[in-house]
Coordinates of C-alpha atoms in Angstrom, one line a residue:
Chain A
M165 CA 100.8 10.4 -13.7
A166 CA 99.0 9.4 -10.3
S167 CA 97.1 12.6 -9.2
G168 CA 96.9 14.0 -5.6
G169 CA 97.6 12.9 -2.2
V170 CA 100.7 10.5 -0.9
K171 CA 101.9 7.6 -2.8
V172 CA 104.9 5.4 -2.6
L173 CA 106.1 3.5 -5.7
G174 CA 108.1 0.4 -4.6
S175 CA 108.6 -3.1 -3.6
N176 CA 108.2 -4.3 -0.2
Y177 CA 111.5 -6.2 -0.2
S178 CA 113.5 -3.4 -0.7
P179 CA 115.2 -1.6 2.2
F180 CA 115.4 1.4 0.1
V181 CA 111.5 1.4 0.0
N182 CA 111.1 0.4 3.5
R183 CA 112.9 3.5 4.6
V184 CA 110.3 5.6 3.1
Q185 CA 107.3 3.6 4.6
I186 CA 108.8 3.7 8.0
A187 CA 109.3 7.5 7.8
L188 CA 105.7 8.1 6.7
N189 CA 104.7 5.9 9.4
L190 CA 106.5 7.7 12.0
K191 CA 104.8 11.1 10.8
S192 CA 101.3 9.4 10.7
V193 CA 101.0 10.2 7.0
E194 CA 98.5 7.8 5.4
F195 CA 99.7 6.6 2.0
E196 CA 98.9 4.4 -1.0
F197 CA 101.4 1.7 -1.8
I198 CA 101.9 1.1 -5.4
H199 CA 103.6 -1.9 -6.1
E200 CA 106.3 -1.9 -8.9
N201 CA 107.5 -5.3 -10.0
L202 CA 110.5 -4.0 -12.1
N203 CA 110.1 -6.3 -14.8
P204 CA 109.5 -4.5 -16.8
K205 CA 109.7 -1.1 -15.3
S206 CA 106.3 0.2 -15.2
E207 CA 105.5 3.6 -17.2
L208 CA 104.8 5.4 -14.0
L209 CA 108.2 4.7 -12.4
L210 CA 110.0 6.0 -15.7
K211 CA 108.2 8.9 -15.9
S212 CA 108.5 9.7 -12.3
N213 CA 112.1 8.8 -12.0
P214 CA 113.4 9.2 -15.2
V215 CA 117.1 9.8 -14.1
H216 CA 117.7 6.6 -12.1
K217 CA 114.5 4.7 -13.1
K218 CA 114.7 3.2 -9.6
I219 CA 112.3 2.8 -6.7
P220 CA 111.5 4.2 -4.3
V221 CA 109.8 7.4 -5.8
L222 CA 107.4 9.3 -3.3
I223 CA 104.5 11.0 -5.1
H224 CA 103.2 13.9 -3.0
D225 CA 100.5 16.1 -4.7
D226 CA 102.0 15.0 -8.1
K227 CA 105.6 16.0 -7.2
C228 CA 108.1 13.0 -7.8
I229 CA 110.7 12.7 -5.1
C230 CA 113.5 10.3 -5.5
E231 CA 116.5 8.7 -3.9
S232 CA 115.5 7.3 -0.5
S233 CA 117.7 9.3 1.9
V234 CA 116.5 12.4 0.0
I235 CA 112.9 11.1 0.5
V236 CA 113.3 10.5 4.2
Q237 CA 114.8 14.1 4.7
Y238 CA 111.8 15.5 2.6
I239 CA 109.1 13.6 4.9
D240 CA 110.7 15.2 7.7
E241 CA 110.6 18.6 6.4
A242 CA 107.2 18.4 4.7
W243 CA 105.4 17.0 7.5
T244 CA 106.3 19.0 10.8
G245 CA 102.8 18.9 12.3
N246 CA 102.9 15.9 14.6
G247 CA 105.9 17.1 16.8
L248 CA 108.2 14.3 15.8
S249 CA 111.1 15.1 14.2
I250 CA 113.2 12.4 12.2
L251 CA 116.5 14.3 12.3
P252 CA 117.6 16.1 15.5
S253 CA 116.9 19.8 15.9
D254 CA 120.6 20.7 17.0
P255 CA 122.7 21.2 13.8
Y256 CA 125.7 19.5 15.1
D257 CA 123.6 16.4 15.9
R258 CA 122.0 16.6 12.4
A259 CA 125.4 16.5 10.8
V260 CA 126.3 13.4 13.1
A261 CA 123.2 11.7 11.8
R262 CA 123.8 12.3 8.3
F263 CA 127.6 11.3 8.7
W264 CA 126.6 7.9 10.0
A265 CA 124.0 7.3 7.5
A266 CA 126.4 8.1 4.8
Y267 CA 128.9 6.1 6.3
Y268 CA 126.7 3.0 6.0
D269 CA 125.3 3.5 2.6
D270 CA 128.8 4.2 1.3
K271 CA 131.0 1.9 3.4
L272 CA 129.5 -0.6 5.6
S273 CA 126.5 -1.6 3.3
P274 CA 128.5 -2.3 0.2
M275 CA 131.0 -4.7 2.3
V276 CA 128.0 -6.5 3.8
K277 CA 126.5 -7.0 0.4
E278 CA 130.0 -8.3 -0.7
L279 CA 129.8 -11.2 1.6
R280 CA 127.3 -12.8 -0.8
S281 CA 129.8 -13.0 -3.5
V282 CA 133.4 -13.0 -1.9
K283 CA 135.8 -15.5 -2.7
E284 CA 136.3 -18.0 0.1
E285 CA 140.1 -16.9 0.6
E286 CA 139.1 -13.4 1.0
R287 CA 136.3 -14.0 3.3
A288 CA 138.4 -13.5 6.7
A289 CA 139.7 -10.1 5.5
L290 CA 136.3 -9.0 4.7
V291 CA 134.5 -10.2 7.9
E292 CA 137.5 -8.2 9.7
R293 CA 136.7 -5.0 8.1
I294 CA 133.0 -5.3 8.6
D295 CA 133.7 -6.0 12.1
E296 CA 135.7 -3.0 12.3
G297 CA 133.0 -0.9 10.7
L298 CA 130.1 -2.4 13.2
G299 CA 132.7 -1.5 15.9
L300 CA 132.6 2.1 14.8
L301 CA 128.9 2.0 14.6
E302 CA 128.6 0.6 18.2
E303 CA 130.6 3.6 19.3
A304 CA 128.1 6.0 17.4
F305 CA 125.2 4.1 19.1
V306 CA 126.6 4.6 22.4
K307 CA 127.1 8.2 22.0
C308 CA 123.8 9.0 19.9
S309 CA 121.3 6.9 22.1
K310 CA 122.7 8.3 25.4
G311 CA 121.4 4.8 27.2
K312 CA 118.0 5.0 25.2
A313 CA 116.5 2.3 22.9
Y314 CA 117.5 4.2 19.4
F315 CA 120.1 5.9 17.8
G316 CA 117.4 8.8 17.7
G317 CA 117.3 8.5 21.7
D318 CA 113.7 7.6 22.7
H319 CA 112.2 7.5 19.3
I320 CA 113.6 6.1 16.0
G321 CA 115.4 8.9 14.2
Y322 CA 117.4 8.9 10.7
I323 CA 120.3 6.9 11.5
D324 CA 117.8 4.0 12.7
I325 CA 115.7 4.2 9.5
V326 CA 118.5 4.3 7.0
I327 CA 120.7 1.5 8.8
G328 CA 117.7 -0.4 10.6
S329 CA 115.6 -1.1 7.3
S330 CA 118.5 -3.3 6.1
F331 CA 118.0 -5.7 8.9
G332 CA 115.2 -7.7 7.3
W333 CA 117.7 -9.0 4.5
I334 CA 120.5 -9.1 7.0
T335 CA 118.6 -11.2 9.8
A336 CA 117.7 -13.7 6.8
M337 CA 121.3 -13.8 5.6
E338 CA 122.4 -14.6 9.2
K339 CA 119.9 -17.4 9.4
M340 CA 120.9 -19.0 5.8
S341 CA 124.7 -18.8 6.5
G342 CA 124.3 -19.8 10.2
K343 CA 127.0 -16.8 10.9
K344 CA 125.8 -13.7 13.1
L345 CA 126.9 -10.4 11.8
I346 CA 126.0 -8.6 15.0
E347 CA 127.1 -10.7 18.0
E348 CA 126.0 -9.7 21.7
A349 CA 129.5 -10.0 22.9
K350 CA 131.2 -7.8 20.4
T351 CA 128.5 -5.1 19.8
P352 CA 125.8 -5.4 22.6
G353 CA 124.3 -1.9 22.0
L354 CA 123.6 -2.8 18.2
F355 CA 122.6 -6.3 19.1
G356 CA 119.9 -5.0 21.4
W357 CA 118.6 -2.1 19.1
V358 CA 118.0 -4.6 16.0
D359 CA 115.3 -6.3 17.9
K360 CA 114.0 -3.0 19.2
F361 CA 113.9 -1.5 15.8
L362 CA 112.2 -4.6 14.1
S363 CA 109.4 -4.6 16.7
N364 CA 108.9 -1.0 16.8
D365 CA 105.2 0.0 15.7
A366 CA 106.2 2.1 12.7
V367 CA 108.4 -0.9 11.5
K368 CA 107.2 -4.2 12.3
D369 CA 104.5 -4.4 9.7
V370 CA 106.8 -2.9 6.9
I371 CA 109.9 -5.1 6.9
P372 CA 109.1 -8.6 5.7
T373 CA 109.9 -11.4 8.3
T374 CA 112.9 -13.7 8.1
E375 CA 110.7 -16.4 6.9
M376 CA 109.4 -14.2 4.1
F377 CA 112.7 -13.2 3.0
L378 CA 113.8 -16.9 3.2
Q379 CA 110.8 -18.1 0.9
L380 CA 111.7 -15.3 -1.6
L381 CA 115.3 -16.4 -1.7
A382 CA 114.2 -20.0 -2.5
K383 CA 111.9 -18.8 -5.0
M384 CA 114.7 -17.0 -6.9
Q385 CA 117.1 -19.8 -6.5
A386 CA 114.7 -22.1 -8.1
K387 CA 113.7 -20.0 -11.1
P388 CA 115.5 -21.3 -14.1
T389 CA 117.8 -18.5 -15.6
A390 CA 116.8 -17.3 -19.3
S391 CA 118.9 -18.9 -21.9
Chain B
M113 CA 142.9 19.5 19.3
A114 CA 142.3 23.0 18.0
S115 CA 140.2 25.0 20.5
G116 CA 137.6 27.5 19.8
G117 CA 136.4 29.5 16.9
V118 CA 136.1 28.3 13.4
K119 CA 138.8 26.2 11.5
V120 CA 138.8 24.2 8.2
L121 CA 141.4 21.5 8.0
G122 CA 142.1 21.0 4.3
S123 CA 144.1 21.7 1.0
N124 CA 143.3 24.6 -1.5
Y125 CA 143.5 22.2 -4.2
S126 CA 140.5 19.8 -3.0
P127 CA 136.9 20.8 -4.6
F128 CA 135.7 19.1 -1.4
V129 CA 137.5 21.6 0.7
N130 CA 136.5 24.4 -1.7
R131 CA 132.9 23.6 -1.0
V132 CA 133.2 24.3 2.8
Q133 CA 135.4 27.4 2.2
I134 CA 132.6 28.9 -0.4
A135 CA 129.8 27.8 2.2
L136 CA 131.4 29.8 5.0
N137 CA 132.2 32.7 2.7
L138 CA 128.5 33.0 1.6
K139 CA 127.6 33.0 5.3
S140 CA 130.3 35.7 6.0
V141 CA 131.8 33.5 8.7
E142 CA 135.6 34.0 9.3
F143 CA 137.6 31.0 9.8
E144 CA 141.2 29.8 10.0
F145 CA 142.5 27.6 7.3
I146 CA 144.6 25.0 8.5
H147 CA 146.7 23.3 5.6
E148 CA 147.1 19.5 5.8
N149 CA 149.6 18.2 3.2
L150 CA 148.5 14.6 3.6
N151 CA 151.9 13.1 3.5
P152 CA 151.9 12.1 6.2
K153 CA 148.5 12.8 7.4
S154 CA 148.7 15.1 10.4
E155 CA 147.6 14.0 14.1
L156 CA 145.0 16.7 14.0
L157 CA 143.5 15.0 10.8
L158 CA 143.5 11.4 12.2
K159 CA 142.1 12.7 15.5
S160 CA 139.3 15.0 14.0
N161 CA 138.3 12.5 11.2
P162 CA 139.1 9.0 12.7
V163 CA 136.6 7.2 10.6
H164 CA 137.5 8.4 7.2
K165 CA 141.0 10.2 7.9
K166 CA 140.2 12.5 5.0
I167 CA 139.8 16.2 4.3
P168 CA 138.1 18.5 4.8
V169 CA 137.2 18.9 8.4
L170 CA 135.1 21.6 9.8
I171 CA 136.2 22.2 13.4
H172 CA 133.7 24.6 15.1
D173 CA 134.1 25.1 18.9
D174 CA 136.0 21.9 19.0
K175 CA 133.3 20.0 17.4
C176 CA 134.5 18.2 14.3
I177 CA 132.2 17.7 11.3
C178 CA 133.2 15.5 8.4
E179 CA 132.2 14.7 4.7
S180 CA 132.0 17.9 2.5
S181 CA 128.1 17.7 1.8
V182 CA 127.3 17.1 5.5
I183 CA 129.5 20.0 6.4
V184 CA 127.9 22.4 4.0
Q185 CA 124.4 21.5 5.3
Y186 CA 125.6 22.1 8.8
I187 CA 127.0 25.5 7.8
D188 CA 123.7 26.3 6.7
E189 CA 122.0 25.2 9.6
A190 CA 124.5 26.5 12.2
W191 CA 124.7 30.1 10.9
T192 CA 121.2 31.3 10.0
G193 CA 121.7 34.6 11.2
N194 CA 122.6 36.6 7.9
G195 CA 119.5 35.7 6.0
L196 CA 121.0 33.9 3.3
S197 CA 120.2 30.3 2.9
I198 CA 122.4 27.6 1.2
L199 CA 119.4 25.3 0.6
P200 CA 116.0 26.7 -0.4
S201 CA 113.3 27.1 2.1
D202 CA 110.5 25.0 0.4
P203 CA 110.8 21.1 1.3
Y204 CA 110.4 19.9 -2.2
D205 CA 113.1 22.6 -3.7
R206 CA 115.4 21.3 -1.0
A207 CA 114.8 17.7 -1.9
V208 CA 115.7 18.6 -5.7
A209 CA 118.7 20.3 -4.5
R210 CA 119.9 17.3 -2.6
F211 CA 118.9 15.0 -5.6
W212 CA 121.0 16.9 -8.1
A213 CA 124.1 17.3 -5.8
A214 CA 123.9 13.5 -4.9
Y215 CA 123.5 12.8 -8.8
Y216 CA 126.7 14.8 -9.5
D217 CA 128.8 13.1 -6.7
D218 CA 127.5 9.6 -7.3
K219 CA 127.2 9.5 -11.0
L220 CA 128.5 12.3 -13.1
S221 CA 131.6 13.1 -11.2
P222 CA 132.9 9.5 -11.5
M223 CA 132.5 9.7 -15.0
V224 CA 134.4 12.9 -15.4
K225 CA 137.3 11.4 -13.4
E226 CA 137.3 8.2 -15.4
L227 CA 138.2 10.7 -18.6
R228 CA 141.8 11.0 -17.4
S229 CA 142.3 6.9 -17.6
V230 CA 139.9 5.7 -19.9
K231 CA 141.2 3.4 -22.8
E232 CA 141.0 5.1 -26.1
E233 CA 138.6 2.6 -27.5
E234 CA 136.1 3.3 -24.8
R235 CA 136.5 7.0 -24.8
A236 CA 133.7 7.8 -27.3
A237 CA 131.0 5.9 -25.1
L238 CA 132.1 7.6 -21.9
V239 CA 131.9 11.0 -23.6
E240 CA 128.5 10.1 -24.7
R241 CA 127.2 9.0 -21.2
I242 CA 129.0 12.3 -19.6
D243 CA 126.9 14.3 -22.5
E244 CA 123.8 12.6 -21.5
G245 CA 124.5 13.6 -17.7
L246 CA 125.4 17.1 -18.8
G247 CA 122.0 17.2 -20.7
L248 CA 120.1 16.2 -17.6
L249 CA 122.0 18.9 -15.5
E250 CA 121.3 21.6 -18.0
E251 CA 117.6 20.6 -17.6
A252 CA 117.9 21.1 -14.1
F253 CA 119.7 24.3 -14.2
V254 CA 117.0 25.4 -16.5
K255 CA 114.3 24.7 -13.8
C256 CA 116.2 25.7 -10.7
S257 CA 117.5 28.9 -11.9
K258 CA 114.3 30.1 -13.4
G259 CA 116.4 32.5 -15.5
K260 CA 118.6 33.7 -13.0
A261 CA 122.4 33.3 -12.8
Y262 CA 122.8 30.2 -10.5
F263 CA 121.0 26.9 -9.6
G264 CA 120.0 28.8 -6.4
G265 CA 118.7 31.6 -8.5
D266 CA 119.9 35.0 -7.5
H267 CA 122.7 33.5 -5.2
I268 CA 124.6 30.5 -5.1
G269 CA 123.2 27.6 -3.3
Y270 CA 123.8 24.2 -2.6
I271 CA 123.7 22.5 -6.1
D272 CA 126.2 25.4 -7.0
I273 CA 128.6 24.7 -4.3
V274 CA 128.7 21.0 -4.9
I275 CA 129.1 21.0 -8.5
G276 CA 130.7 24.3 -9.1
S277 CA 133.8 23.6 -6.9
S278 CA 135.0 20.9 -9.3
F279 CA 135.3 23.6 -12.0
G280 CA 138.7 24.3 -11.2
W281 CA 139.8 21.0 -12.1
I282 CA 137.6 20.5 -14.8
T283 CA 138.5 23.9 -16.6
A284 CA 142.3 22.9 -16.4
M285 CA 141.5 19.4 -17.7
E286 CA 139.6 21.2 -20.6
K287 CA 142.7 23.4 -21.3
M288 CA 145.5 20.5 -21.3
S289 CA 143.1 18.2 -23.4
G290 CA 142.0 20.9 -25.8
K291 CA 138.6 19.4 -25.5
K292 CA 135.5 21.2 -23.7
L293 CA 133.2 19.3 -21.6
I294 CA 130.8 22.2 -21.2
E295 CA 130.0 23.4 -24.9
E296 CA 128.0 26.4 -25.4
A297 CA 125.9 25.0 -28.4
K298 CA 125.0 21.9 -26.2
T299 CA 124.4 23.1 -22.7
P300 CA 124.1 27.1 -22.8
G301 CA 122.8 27.5 -19.4
L302 CA 125.8 25.6 -17.6
F303 CA 128.0 27.3 -20.1
G304 CA 127.2 30.7 -18.8
W305 CA 126.8 29.2 -15.1
V306 CA 130.6 28.1 -14.9
D307 CA 131.9 31.6 -15.6
K308 CA 129.5 33.3 -13.3
F309 CA 130.3 30.7 -10.6
L310 CA 134.1 31.0 -10.8
S311 CA 133.9 34.9 -10.7
N312 CA 131.5 35.1 -7.7
D313 CA 133.1 37.0 -4.7
A314 CA 132.7 34.1 -2.4
V315 CA 134.1 31.8 -5.0
K316 CA 136.9 33.6 -6.8
D317 CA 139.7 33.7 -4.1
V318 CA 138.9 30.0 -2.9
I319 CA 139.2 27.9 -6.1
P320 CA 142.9 27.9 -7.6
T321 CA 143.3 29.5 -11.2
T322 CA 143.6 27.3 -14.2
E323 CA 147.3 28.4 -14.2
M324 CA 147.7 27.2 -10.9
F325 CA 146.2 23.6 -11.5
L326 CA 148.3 23.5 -14.7
Q327 CA 151.5 24.2 -12.6
L328 CA 150.5 21.6 -10.1
L329 CA 149.8 19.0 -12.5
A330 CA 153.3 19.8 -14.3
K331 CA 155.0 19.4 -11.0
M332 CA 153.2 15.8 -10.2
Q333 CA 154.1 14.6 -13.6
A334 CA 157.8 15.9 -12.9
K335 CA 158.0 14.0 -9.5
P336 CA 160.0 10.6 -9.7
T337 CA 157.8 7.8 -8.4
A338 CA 159.1 6.2 -5.4
S339 CA 160.6 2.9 -6.0

């Protein structure tokens, strides 16, 4: 087991891992990134996350914390010194943040993933459901941001991290398919937010560029499948 | 919209609603229980949880909080006055509590629900996977409880509430099928914990008795299905 300090076990292309990197950056916590290629899973991963055997894992002074949303909340609670909170301080605002983060993970994100494999005749209905979800998220953005740049207001907060971390992949998917998921006319708040989030100092060197995602996808498609 | 005070919109037979009732009892918060029979869904439910349209909803001074795990954390953070914390105070212990609560909701609980509809030839494999999950939970119980009665130690905490609230239904299912899910020989910690949890002062008048669950099931089975 890796000893002492702060380590993140993960892959740069995982939005779940990116959540953890962004949260640590926001808190100005230095950490070592240990690349896990998952094929095969390393002994460190199997030891540090024996239940799910998945990335990311945060290793803090030899304690292992798993599951990205649990890790982000841990980071918020373990490093309180620099004055910046990932979750808001008011209990109701905290509940709202947890609600929309869970909505994204449990409802909206699975629908967006389904876009890659949906049958052509079912695509229109799926897109309609996604549009409804994005409409709800737009309303949440307007309420939470109160005219500021992020769901968290002036700075990136919990909803920004949980949802925004997927927008490397989503932007690459938009580029590949030629279809925009977030349209300025339909969800102007979210449309502006995506750019601000991806270019934020805590984010811009964490989430791979669209070009990098497209190269990875091309490489995956070119790989012969095992027989 | 209901005005002022603390209200819970729900049904007594929902473990998710029970989580909220137990959390409020632990914090000694008085509340009004508004029965929602879901058929059809009331206007109050549709207004107070427009995204999921599901129970439970906590209405606190006209603010609506949805999703049981979000609500339980809200209760812990909104009522801090009586000295009893639902989540532990240490950030790592809080992460551990959130991890096992999510493990139950995302992994173990869906498997237990599947028991009701699984094909006979797939039952043995499912039971084996459930037993593995219960084994992990037993280890977590030993670590978290540190020899005390509950996952939360001397008093009921977050893991207890999230997992324990299902044990009204689970105990009734055990009675109906004649098969024990939690066996003393395999998971002695959990075996003792179930009884202590269900007879705790904050719980015993919240979760319906096995007899009540069996009567409800009999009523549901006797009801002719709509044609």
